[in-house]
Coordinates of C-alpha atoms in Angstrom, one line a residue:
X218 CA -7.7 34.9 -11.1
X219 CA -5.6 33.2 -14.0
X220 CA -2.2 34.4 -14.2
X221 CA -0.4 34.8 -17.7
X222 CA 0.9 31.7 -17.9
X223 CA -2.0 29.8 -17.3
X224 CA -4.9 29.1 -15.4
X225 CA -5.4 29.0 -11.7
X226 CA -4.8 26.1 -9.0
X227 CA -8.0 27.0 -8.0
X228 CA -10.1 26.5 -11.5
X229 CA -8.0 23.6 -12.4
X230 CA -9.1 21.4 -9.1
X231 CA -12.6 23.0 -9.5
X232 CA -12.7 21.6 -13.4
X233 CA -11.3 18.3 -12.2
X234 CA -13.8 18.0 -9.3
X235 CA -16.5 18.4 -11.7
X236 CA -15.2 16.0 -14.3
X237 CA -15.4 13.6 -11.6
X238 CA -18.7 14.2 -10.8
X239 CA -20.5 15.7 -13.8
X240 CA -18.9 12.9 -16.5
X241 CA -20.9 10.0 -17.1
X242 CA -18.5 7.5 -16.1
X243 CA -17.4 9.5 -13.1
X244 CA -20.9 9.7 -12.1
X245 CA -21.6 5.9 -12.5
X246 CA -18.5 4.9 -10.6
X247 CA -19.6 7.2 -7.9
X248 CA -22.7 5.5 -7.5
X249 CA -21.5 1.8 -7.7
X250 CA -18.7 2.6 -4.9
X251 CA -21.9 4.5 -2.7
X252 CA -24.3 1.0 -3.6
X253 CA -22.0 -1.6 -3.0
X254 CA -20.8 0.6 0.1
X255 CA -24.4 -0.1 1.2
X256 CA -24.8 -3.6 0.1
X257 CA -21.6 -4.4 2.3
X258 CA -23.4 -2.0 5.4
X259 CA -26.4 -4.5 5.0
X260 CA -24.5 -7.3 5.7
X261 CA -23.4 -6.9 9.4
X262 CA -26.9 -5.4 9.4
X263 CA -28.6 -8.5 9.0
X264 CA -26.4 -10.2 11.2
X265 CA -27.4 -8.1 13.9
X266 CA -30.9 -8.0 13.2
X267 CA -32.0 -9.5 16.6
X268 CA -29.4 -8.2 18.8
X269 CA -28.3 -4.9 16.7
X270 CA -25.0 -4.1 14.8
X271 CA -22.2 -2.2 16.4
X272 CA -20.5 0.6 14.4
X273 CA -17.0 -0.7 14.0
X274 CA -18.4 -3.3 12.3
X275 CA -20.1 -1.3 9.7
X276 CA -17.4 0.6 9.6
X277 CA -15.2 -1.9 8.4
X278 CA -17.8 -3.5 6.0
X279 CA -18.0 0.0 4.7
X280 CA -14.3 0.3 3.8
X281 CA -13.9 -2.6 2.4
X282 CA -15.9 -2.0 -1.3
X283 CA -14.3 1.4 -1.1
X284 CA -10.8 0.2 -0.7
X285 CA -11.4 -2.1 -4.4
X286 CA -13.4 1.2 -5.7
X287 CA -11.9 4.1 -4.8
X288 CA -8.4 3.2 -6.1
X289 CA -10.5 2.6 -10.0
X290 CA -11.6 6.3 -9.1
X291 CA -7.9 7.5 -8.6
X292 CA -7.0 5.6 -12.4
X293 CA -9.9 7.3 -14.2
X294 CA -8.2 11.0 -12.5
X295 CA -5.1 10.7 -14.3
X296 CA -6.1 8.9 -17.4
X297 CA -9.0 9.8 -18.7
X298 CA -7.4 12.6 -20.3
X299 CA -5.5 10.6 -22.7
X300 CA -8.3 7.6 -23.0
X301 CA -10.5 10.0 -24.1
X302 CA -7.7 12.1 -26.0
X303 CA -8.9 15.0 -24.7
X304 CA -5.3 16.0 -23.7
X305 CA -4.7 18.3 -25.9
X306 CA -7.6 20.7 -24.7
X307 CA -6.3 20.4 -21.4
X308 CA -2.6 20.8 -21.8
X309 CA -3.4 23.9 -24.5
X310 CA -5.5 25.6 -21.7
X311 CA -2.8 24.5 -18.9
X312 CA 0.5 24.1 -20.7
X313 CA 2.1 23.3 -16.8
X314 CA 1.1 19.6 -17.1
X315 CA 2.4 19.0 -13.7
X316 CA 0.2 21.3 -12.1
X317 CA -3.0 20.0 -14.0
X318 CA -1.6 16.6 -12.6
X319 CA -1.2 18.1 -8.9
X320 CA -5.3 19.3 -9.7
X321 CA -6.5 15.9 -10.5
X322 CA -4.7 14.4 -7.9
X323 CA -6.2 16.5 -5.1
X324 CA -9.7 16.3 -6.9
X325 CA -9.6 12.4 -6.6
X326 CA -8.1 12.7 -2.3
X327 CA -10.9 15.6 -2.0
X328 CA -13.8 13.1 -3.3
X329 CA -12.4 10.0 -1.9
X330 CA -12.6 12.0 1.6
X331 CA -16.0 12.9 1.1
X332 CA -17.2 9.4 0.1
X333 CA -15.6 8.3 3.6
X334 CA -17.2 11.0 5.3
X335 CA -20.8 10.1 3.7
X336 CA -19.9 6.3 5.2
X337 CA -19.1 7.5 8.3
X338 CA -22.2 9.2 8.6
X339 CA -24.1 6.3 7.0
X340 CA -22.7 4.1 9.2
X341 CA -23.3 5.9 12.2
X342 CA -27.6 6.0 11.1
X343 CA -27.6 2.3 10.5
X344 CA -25.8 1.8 13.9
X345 CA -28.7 3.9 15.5
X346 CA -31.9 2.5 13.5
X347 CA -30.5 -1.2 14.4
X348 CA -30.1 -0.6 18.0
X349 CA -33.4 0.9 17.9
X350 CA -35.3 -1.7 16.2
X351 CA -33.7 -3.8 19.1
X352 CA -34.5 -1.6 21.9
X353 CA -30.5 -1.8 22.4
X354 CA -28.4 0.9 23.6
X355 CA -26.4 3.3 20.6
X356 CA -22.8 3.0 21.8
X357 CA -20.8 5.7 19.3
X358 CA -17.9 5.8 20.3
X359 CA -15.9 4.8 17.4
X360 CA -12.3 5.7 18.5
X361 CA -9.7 8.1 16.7
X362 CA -7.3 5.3 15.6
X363 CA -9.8 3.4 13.7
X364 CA -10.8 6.7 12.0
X365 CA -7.4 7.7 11.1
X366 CA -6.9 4.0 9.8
X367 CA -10.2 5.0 7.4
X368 CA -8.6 8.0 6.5
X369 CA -5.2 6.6 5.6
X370 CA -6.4 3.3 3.4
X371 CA -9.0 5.8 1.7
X372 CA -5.9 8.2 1.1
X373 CA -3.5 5.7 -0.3
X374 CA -6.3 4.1 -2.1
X375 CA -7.0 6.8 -3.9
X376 CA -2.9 7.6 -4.5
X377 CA -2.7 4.4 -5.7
X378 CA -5.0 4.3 -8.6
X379 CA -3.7 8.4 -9.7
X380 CA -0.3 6.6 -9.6
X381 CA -0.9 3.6 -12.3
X382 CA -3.4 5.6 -14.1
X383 CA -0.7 8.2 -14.8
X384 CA 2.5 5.8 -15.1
X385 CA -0.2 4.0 -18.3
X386 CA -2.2 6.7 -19.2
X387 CA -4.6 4.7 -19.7
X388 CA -7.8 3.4 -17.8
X389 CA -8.7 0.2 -19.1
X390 CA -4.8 -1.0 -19.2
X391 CA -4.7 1.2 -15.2
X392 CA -7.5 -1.0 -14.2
X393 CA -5.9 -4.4 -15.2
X394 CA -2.8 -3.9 -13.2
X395 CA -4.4 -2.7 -10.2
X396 CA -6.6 -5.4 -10.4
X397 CA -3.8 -8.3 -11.4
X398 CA -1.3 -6.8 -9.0
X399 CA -3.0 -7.5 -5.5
X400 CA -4.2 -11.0 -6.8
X401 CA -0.9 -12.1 -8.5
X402 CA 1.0 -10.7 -5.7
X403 CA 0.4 -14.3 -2.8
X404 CA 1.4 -16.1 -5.3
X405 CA 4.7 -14.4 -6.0
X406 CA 5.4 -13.7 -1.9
X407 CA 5.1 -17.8 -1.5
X408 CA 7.9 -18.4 -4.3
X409 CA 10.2 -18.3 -1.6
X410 CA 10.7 -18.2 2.0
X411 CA 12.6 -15.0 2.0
X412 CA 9.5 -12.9 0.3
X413 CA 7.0 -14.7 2.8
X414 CA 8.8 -13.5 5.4
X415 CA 9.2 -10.1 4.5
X416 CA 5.6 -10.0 2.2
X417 CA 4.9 -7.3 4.7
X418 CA 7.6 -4.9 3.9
X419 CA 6.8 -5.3 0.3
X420 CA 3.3 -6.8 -0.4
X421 CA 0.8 -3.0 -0.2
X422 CA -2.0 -5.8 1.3
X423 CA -0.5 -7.3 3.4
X424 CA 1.0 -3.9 5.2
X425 CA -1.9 -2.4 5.5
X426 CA -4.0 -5.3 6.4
X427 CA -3.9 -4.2 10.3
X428 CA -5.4 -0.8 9.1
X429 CA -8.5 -2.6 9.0
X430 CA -8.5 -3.0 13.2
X431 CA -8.7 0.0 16.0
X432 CA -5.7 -0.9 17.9
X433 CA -2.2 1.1 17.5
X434 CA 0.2 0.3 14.8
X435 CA 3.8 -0.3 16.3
X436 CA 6.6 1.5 14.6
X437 CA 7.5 -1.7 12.7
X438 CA 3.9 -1.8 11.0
X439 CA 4.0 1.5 10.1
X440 CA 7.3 1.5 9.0
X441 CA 5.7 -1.4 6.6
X442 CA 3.4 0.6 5.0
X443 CA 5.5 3.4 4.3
X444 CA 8.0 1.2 2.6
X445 CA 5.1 -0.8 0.4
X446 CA 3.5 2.9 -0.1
X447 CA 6.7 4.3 -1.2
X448 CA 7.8 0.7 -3.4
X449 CA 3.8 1.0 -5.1
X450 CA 2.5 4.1 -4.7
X451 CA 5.5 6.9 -4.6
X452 CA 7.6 5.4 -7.5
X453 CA 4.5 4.7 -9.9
X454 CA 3.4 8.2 -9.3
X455 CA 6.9 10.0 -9.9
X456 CA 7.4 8.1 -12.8
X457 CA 4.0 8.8 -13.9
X458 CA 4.2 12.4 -13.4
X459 CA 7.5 12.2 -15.4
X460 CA 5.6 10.3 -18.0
X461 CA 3.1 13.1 -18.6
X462 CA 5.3 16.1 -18.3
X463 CA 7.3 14.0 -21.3
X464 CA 4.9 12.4 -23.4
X465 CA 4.1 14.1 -26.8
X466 CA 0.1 15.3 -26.9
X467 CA -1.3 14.5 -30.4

């Protein structure tokens, strides 16, 4: 039920979920991440073809179009408002711009969660029709650590592009510096011997980087990608959140 001031948490993250899905340009992204989630599944697929493909291996071909994708997904969240200038709408509905914010922020986790979950589950058929076309034996035991390694590189993925699609408000300009950040980033950390030997305390990929296995992070690797989550995630998205709640809606 909305209350006076404005409309409910509830409506808001339901509107955002569907702009997501029902837009045209959420819809297409959606189905380029769930293709070229595929296309990367076929790969160890075809590998395997004679002896069967395990399912941490398709596992971690799956993640690894999603991890480029979902974060594009994240941008388009937080600033499609103002590339479409649409803002106004929005804000005169919901005048508490943080809270639509906080809506499009949990409509982009919510989604990027259920993409991984439809992987998972993709994964897990492959891994069954390609030890049957082998005659091999289905082995599922995937292992809680390499799923809660999925669930946290999907879930800063997605925090990452909210956070540089709200600190620009803008998608194209959101898509450039995600993009232009990861590749320009070696070639920074190699400037000196200092940064290369601490690129792990402040370069995002290569801190999460062992997220990609099933073993156990130590403390210290952990402890890496909370400092590189805080350094590129936490202070984009504060200062994007600033941004919004400041910015003048024309």
């Amino acid at each position: 039920m909305d209350d006076a001031r404005g409309v409910s948490f509830r409506r808001l993250l339901g509107t955002e979920l569907r702009k997501l899905v029902d837009t045209r340009s959420g819809r297409w992204m959606l189905i380029a991440i769930l293709a070229l989630t595929g296309v990367a599944m076929a790969v160890p697929l075809w590998i395997g073809r004679d002896t069967g493909s395990g399912i941490l291996g398709l596992l971690v071909a799956a993640s690894i179009p999603q991890a480029v994708l979902i974060p594009v997904l994240g941008i388009m969240t937080a600033a499609n408002e103002w590339s479409q200038r649409t803002a106004l709408i929005t804000f005169t509905q919901e005048p508490r711009r943080l809270r639509v914010m906080a809506a499009k922020t949990a409509a982009a986790v919510l989604l990027g969660m259920a993409v991984l979950a439809l992987s998972i589950l993709a994964a897990i058929l492959a891994h069954v029709a390609s030890m049957a076309s082998v005659d091999g034996q289905v082995d599922l035991s995937i292992g809680w650590t390499l799923l809660g390694h999925l669930v946290v590189i999907q879930l800063l993925g997605v925090l990452t592009g909210v956070a540089f699609g709200a600190l620009l408000l803008s998608v194209p300009l959101g898509i450039v510096a995600y993009v232009l950040v990861p590749a320009l980033s070696p070639l920074v950390f190699m400037a000196t011997s200092w940064l290369r030997e601490n690129a792990a305390w402040l370069d995002m990929t290569s801190a999460q980087a062992p997220l990609l296995g099933d073993e156990v992070l130590t403390g210290e690797q952990w402890a890496q990608v909370g400092t590189t989550s805080a350094l590129w995630i936490l202070l984009p998205l504060v200062l994007g959140f600033r941004r919004v709640a400041r910015k003048q809606v024309a």
